[in-house]
C-alpha positions as MATLAB code, in Angstrom:
seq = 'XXXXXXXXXXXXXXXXXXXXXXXXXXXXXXXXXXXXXXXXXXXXXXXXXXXXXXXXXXXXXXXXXXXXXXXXXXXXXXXXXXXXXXXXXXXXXXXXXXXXXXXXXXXXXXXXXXXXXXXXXXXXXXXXXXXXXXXXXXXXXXXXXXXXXXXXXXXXXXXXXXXXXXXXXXXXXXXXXXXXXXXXXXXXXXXXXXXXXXXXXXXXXXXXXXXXXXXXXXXXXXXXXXXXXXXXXXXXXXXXXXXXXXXXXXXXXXXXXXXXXXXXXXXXXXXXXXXXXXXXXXXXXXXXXXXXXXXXXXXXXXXXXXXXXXXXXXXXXXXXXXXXXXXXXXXXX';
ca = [
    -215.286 -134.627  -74.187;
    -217.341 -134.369  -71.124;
    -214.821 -135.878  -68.797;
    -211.633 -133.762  -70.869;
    -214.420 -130.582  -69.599;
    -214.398 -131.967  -65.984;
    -210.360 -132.198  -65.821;
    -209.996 -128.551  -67.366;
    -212.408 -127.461  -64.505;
    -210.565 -129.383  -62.013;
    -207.444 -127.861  -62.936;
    -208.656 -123.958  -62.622;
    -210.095 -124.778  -59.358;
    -206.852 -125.981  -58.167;
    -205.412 -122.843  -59.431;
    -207.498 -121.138  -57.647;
    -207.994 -122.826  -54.390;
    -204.000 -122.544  -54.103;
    -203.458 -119.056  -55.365;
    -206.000 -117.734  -52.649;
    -204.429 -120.400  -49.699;
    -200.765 -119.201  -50.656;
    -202.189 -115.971  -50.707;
    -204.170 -116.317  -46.925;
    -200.687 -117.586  -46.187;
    -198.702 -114.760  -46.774;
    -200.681 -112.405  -44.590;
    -200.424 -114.886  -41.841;
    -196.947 -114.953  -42.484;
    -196.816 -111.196  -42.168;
    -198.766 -110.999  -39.065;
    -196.885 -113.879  -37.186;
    -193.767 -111.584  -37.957;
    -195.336 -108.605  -36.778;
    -196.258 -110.391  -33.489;
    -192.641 -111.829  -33.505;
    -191.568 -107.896  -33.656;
    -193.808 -106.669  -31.289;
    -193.368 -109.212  -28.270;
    -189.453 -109.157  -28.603;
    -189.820 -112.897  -29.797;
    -187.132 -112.522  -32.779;
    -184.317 -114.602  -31.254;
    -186.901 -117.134  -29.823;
    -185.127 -119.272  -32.188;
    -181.128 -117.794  -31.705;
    -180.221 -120.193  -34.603;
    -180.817 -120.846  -37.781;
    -182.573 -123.227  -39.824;
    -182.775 -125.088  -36.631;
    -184.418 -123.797  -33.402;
    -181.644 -124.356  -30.424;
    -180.313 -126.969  -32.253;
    -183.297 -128.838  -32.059;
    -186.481 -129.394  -35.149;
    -188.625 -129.527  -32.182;
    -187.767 -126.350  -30.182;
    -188.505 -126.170  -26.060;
    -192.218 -125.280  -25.337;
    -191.183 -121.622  -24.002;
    -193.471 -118.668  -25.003;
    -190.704 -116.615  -27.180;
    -189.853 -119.969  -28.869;
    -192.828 -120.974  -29.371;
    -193.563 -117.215  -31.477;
    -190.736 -117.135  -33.603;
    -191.006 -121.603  -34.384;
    -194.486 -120.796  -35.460;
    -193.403 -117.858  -37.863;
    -191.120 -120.094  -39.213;
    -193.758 -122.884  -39.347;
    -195.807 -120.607  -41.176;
    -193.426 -120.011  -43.739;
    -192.963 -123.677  -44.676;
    -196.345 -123.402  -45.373;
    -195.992 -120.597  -47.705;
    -193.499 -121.852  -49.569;
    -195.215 -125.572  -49.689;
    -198.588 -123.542  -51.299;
    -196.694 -121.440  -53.296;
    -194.322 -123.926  -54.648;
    -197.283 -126.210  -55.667;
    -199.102 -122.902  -57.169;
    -196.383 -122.983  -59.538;
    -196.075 -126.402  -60.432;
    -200.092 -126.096  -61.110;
    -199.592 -123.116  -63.673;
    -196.178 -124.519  -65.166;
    -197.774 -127.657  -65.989;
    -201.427 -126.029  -67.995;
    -200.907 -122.300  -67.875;
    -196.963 -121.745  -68.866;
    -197.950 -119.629  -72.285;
    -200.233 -117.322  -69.966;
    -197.509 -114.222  -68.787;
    -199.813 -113.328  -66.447;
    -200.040 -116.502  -64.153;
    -196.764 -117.285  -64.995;
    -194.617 -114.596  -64.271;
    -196.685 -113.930  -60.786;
    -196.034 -117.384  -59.182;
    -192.265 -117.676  -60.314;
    -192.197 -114.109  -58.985;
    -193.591 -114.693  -55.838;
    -191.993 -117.850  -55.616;
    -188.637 -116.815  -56.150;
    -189.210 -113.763  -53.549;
    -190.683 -116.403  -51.254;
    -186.775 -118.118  -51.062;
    -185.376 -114.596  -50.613;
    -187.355 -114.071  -47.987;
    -185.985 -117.427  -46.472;
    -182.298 -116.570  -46.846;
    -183.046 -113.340  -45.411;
    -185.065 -114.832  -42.476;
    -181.977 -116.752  -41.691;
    -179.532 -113.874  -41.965;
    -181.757 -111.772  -39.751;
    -181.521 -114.229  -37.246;
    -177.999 -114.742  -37.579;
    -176.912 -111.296  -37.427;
    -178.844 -110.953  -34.237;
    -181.912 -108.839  -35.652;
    -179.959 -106.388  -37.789;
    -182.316 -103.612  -38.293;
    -181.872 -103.213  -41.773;
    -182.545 -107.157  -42.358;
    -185.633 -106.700  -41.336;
    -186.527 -104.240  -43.341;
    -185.251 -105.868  -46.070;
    -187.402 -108.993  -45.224;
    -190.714 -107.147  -44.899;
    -190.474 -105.493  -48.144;
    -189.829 -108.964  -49.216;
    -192.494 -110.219  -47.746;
    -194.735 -107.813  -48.887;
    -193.788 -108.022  -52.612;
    -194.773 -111.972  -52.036;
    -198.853 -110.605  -51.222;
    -198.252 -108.755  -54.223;
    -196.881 -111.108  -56.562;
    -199.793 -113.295  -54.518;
    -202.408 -111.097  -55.336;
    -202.000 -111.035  -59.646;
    -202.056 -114.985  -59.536;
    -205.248 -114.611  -57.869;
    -206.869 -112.581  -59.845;
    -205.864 -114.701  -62.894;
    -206.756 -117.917  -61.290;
    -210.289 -116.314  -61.169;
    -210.186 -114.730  -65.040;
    -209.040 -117.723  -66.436;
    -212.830 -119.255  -66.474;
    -211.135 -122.948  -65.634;
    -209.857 -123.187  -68.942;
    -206.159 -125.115  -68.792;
    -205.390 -123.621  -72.377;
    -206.424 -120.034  -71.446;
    -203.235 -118.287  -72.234;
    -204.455 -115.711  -74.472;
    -205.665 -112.260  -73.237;
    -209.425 -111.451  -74.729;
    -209.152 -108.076  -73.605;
    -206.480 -105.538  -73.222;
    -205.159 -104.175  -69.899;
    -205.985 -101.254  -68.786;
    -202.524  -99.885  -67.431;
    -202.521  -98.239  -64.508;
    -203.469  -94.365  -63.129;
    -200.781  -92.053  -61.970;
    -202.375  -91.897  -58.485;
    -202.597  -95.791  -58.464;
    -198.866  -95.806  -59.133;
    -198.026  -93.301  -56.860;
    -200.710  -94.642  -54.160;
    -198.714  -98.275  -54.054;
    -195.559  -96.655  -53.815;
    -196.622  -93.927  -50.879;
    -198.356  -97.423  -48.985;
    -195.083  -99.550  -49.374;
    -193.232  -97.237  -48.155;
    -195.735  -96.305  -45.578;
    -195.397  -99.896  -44.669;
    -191.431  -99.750  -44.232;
    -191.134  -96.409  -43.078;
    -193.744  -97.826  -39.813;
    -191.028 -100.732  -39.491;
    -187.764  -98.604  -39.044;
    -189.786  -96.467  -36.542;
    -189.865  -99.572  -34.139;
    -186.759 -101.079  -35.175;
    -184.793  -97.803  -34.250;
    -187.250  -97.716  -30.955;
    -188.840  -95.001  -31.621;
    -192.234  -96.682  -32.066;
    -193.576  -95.197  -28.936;
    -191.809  -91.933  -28.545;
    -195.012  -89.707  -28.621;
    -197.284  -90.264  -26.003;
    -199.854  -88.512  -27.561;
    -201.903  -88.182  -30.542;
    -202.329  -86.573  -33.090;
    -199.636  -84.135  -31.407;
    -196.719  -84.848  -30.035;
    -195.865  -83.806  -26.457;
    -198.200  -81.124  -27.878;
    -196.489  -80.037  -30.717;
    -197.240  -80.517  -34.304;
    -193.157  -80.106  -34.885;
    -192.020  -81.571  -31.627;
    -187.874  -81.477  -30.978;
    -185.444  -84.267  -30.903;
    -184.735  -86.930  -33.541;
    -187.123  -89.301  -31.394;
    -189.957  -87.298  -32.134;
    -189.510  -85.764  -35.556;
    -188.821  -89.121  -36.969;
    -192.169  -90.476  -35.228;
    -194.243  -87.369  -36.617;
    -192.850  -87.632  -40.170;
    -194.570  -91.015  -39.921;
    -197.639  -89.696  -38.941;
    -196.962  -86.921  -41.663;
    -196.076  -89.525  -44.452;
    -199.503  -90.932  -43.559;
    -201.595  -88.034  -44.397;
    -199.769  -87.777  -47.723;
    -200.444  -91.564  -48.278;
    -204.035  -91.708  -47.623;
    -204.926  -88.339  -49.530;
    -203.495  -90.707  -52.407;
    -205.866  -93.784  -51.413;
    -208.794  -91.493  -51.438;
    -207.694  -90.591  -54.841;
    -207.211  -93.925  -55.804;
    -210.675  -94.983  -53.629;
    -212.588  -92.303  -55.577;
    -211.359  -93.169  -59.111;
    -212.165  -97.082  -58.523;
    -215.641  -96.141  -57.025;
    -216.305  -94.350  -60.244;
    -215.689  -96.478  -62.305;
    -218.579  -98.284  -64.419;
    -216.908 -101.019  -66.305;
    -215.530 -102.345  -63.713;
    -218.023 -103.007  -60.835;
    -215.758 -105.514  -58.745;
    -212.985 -102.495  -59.311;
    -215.462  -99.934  -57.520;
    -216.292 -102.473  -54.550;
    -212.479 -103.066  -53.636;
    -211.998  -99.601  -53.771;
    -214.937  -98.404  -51.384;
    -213.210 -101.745  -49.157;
    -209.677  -99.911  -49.317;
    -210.794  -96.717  -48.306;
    -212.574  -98.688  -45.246;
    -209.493 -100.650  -44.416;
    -207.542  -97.522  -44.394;
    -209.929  -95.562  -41.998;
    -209.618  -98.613  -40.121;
    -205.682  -98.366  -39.716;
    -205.600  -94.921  -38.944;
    -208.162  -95.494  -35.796;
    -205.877  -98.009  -34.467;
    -203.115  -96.672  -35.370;
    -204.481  -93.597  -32.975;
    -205.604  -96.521  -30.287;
    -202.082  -97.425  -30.449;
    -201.060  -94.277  -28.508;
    -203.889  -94.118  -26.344;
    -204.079  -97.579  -24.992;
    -200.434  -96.718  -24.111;
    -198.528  -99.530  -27.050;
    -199.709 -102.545  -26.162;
    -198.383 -105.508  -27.484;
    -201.917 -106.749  -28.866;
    -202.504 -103.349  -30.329;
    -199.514 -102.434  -32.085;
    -199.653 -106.391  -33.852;
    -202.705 -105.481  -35.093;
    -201.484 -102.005  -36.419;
    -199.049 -104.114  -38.059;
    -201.275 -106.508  -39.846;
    -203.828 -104.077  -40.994;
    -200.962 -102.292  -42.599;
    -200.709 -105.079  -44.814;
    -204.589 -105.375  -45.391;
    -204.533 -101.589  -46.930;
    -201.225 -103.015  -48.864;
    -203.801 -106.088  -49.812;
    -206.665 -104.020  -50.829;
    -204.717 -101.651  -53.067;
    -202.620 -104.167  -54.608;
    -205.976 -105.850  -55.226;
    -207.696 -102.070  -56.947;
    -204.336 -102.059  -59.510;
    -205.054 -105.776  -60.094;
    -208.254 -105.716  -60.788;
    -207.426 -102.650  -63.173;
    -204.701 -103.772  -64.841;
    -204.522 -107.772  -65.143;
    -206.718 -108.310  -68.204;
    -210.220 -109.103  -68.178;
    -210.560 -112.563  -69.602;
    -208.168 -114.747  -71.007;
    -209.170 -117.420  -73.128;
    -207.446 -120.574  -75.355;
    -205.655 -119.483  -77.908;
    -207.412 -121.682  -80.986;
    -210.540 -120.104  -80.185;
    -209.842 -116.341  -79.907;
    -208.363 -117.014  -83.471;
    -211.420 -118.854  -84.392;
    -213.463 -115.690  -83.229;
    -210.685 -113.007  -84.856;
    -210.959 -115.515  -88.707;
    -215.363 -115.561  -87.922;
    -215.368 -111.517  -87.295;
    -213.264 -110.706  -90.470;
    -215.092 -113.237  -92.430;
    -218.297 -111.583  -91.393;
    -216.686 -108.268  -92.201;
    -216.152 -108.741  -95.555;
    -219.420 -110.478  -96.280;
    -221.233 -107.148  -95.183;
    -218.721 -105.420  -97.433;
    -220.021 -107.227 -100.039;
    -223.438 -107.273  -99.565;
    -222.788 -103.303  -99.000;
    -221.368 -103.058 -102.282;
    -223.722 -104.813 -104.057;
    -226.648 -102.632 -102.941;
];
């Protein structure tokens, strides 16, 4: 019994080690493609699945950026892959853990294919749109496992949800949305080169509605922004407030933080005149207020505890039995 204890243990601390590593992944994965973007490294590699024909690429600095994004994504799909064996092997009857990894692990091969066809259409701006949505639906799909790796308790035969979920808020709903599109609406910007067409901030050339498709598609960026973050303050507020849920209140305070964060640099961005360094990080704390918020709805909405099946019957059977033993007792006073 004790050592059938110590293997159930083992097994949810697998779960969890690889949910958060696939997870730790992801963002990397992210970032490396934002630096790939921002340093002009995307056809480092000019083919595809090898890197000038070669599984060892030359040691040049643009090679070298877009081998180790690719790198990276072995990686990912290495953790993520064995994520899912993990939870197909002890957790299949859980939705929850199951549906997340063969999510994210199916997006995880999309974002493979479409890797490749970026590369081999010569950086079609669309592609790469395409593949950072992608990618950021992996962090998503990412994030859920996590959270159920951790409510799980270690139990292998957890499958059964103690407590309902909670659903989520209109503003949460609408606040994921406003940030994903945030996200891609950031990434056309620089893909149609118009990343760095105002010089200035928070006008532009000193106009709040500057002329020229240049500028009003930068400033509807900056506009869309606003919008987005009155909805994470909304979202921020609501999680903050909330009693039952203490580690729901503590992500949110974290979100509002990170997204604070994003809009200083995003400012620095202009003034230190678009730097590469500062427009990767722009880029990569983008996806740590995508993180965070995914993180707030998670928290929310995956259920609380989940535990083995046999037992939450055995509790259910014990609770009516109890039930009708007050009855009686009730009725017989």
């Amino acid at each position: 019994m004790v050592q059938t204890r110590k293997s159930v243990d083992r097994t949810g601390l697998i779960f969890r080690v690889l949910a958060v590593a696939s997870l730790v992944a992801a963002f990397a994965q992210v970032t490396l493609g934002g630096i790939v973007r921002v340093t002009g490294s995307g056809l480092g590699c000019p083919d595809w699945p090898l890197c000038h024909g070669q599984l060892i690429p030359p040691f040049e600095f643009a090679t070298l950026i877009e081998y180790s994004h690719r790198l990276s994504a072995s990686v990912l799909g290495v953790l993520v892959l064995g994520t899912t064996i993990v939870v197909m092997m002890r957790y299949r009857p859980n939705r929850w853990g199951k549906n997340s990894v063969l999510t994210a692990l199916a997006l995880v091969i999309v974002a493979a294919i479409l890797g490749g066809a970026t590369v081999l259409t010569e950086l079609a701006w669309w592609l790469r749109l395409l593949h950072l949505g992608i990618a950021e639906g992996v962090v998503a799909a990412l994030i859920i496992a996590v959270v159920v790796s951790w409510r799980v308790s270690g139990n292998a035969t957890a499958n059964v949800a103690v407590t309902e979920s909670n659903g989520l808020s209109k503003w949460t709903i609408a606040a994921l949305v406003g940030v994903f599109l945030l996200i891609l609406s950031g990434s056309y910007i620089v893909g149609a080169g118009y990343g760095s067409s105002c010089g200035t901030w928070p006008l532009c050339r000193g106009s709040l509605f500057p002329e020229g498709r240049p500028y009003i598609e930068h400033m509807a960026h900056r506009y869309f922004a606003a919008i987005v973050g009155v909805l994470v303050i909304a979202v921020a507020y609501s999680a903050w407030k909330s009693p039952k849920l203490p580690s729901v209140g503590r992500t949110g305070f974290l979100l509002l933080v990170v997204f604070a964060a994003q809009i200083l640099v995003g400012a620095l961005t202009v003034w230190l005149g678009f730097t590469a360094e500062i427009k990767a990080i722009h880029l990569s704390m983008a996806t740590l207020v995508w993180i965070a918020l995914v993180f707030v709805a998670a928290l929310s909405y995956v259920p609380q505890r989940f535990a083995d099946a046999d037992a939450v019957l055995g509790h259910r059977e014990s609770a009516a039995v109890d039930g009708m033993n007050a009855g009686g007792l009730k009725g017989r006073a």
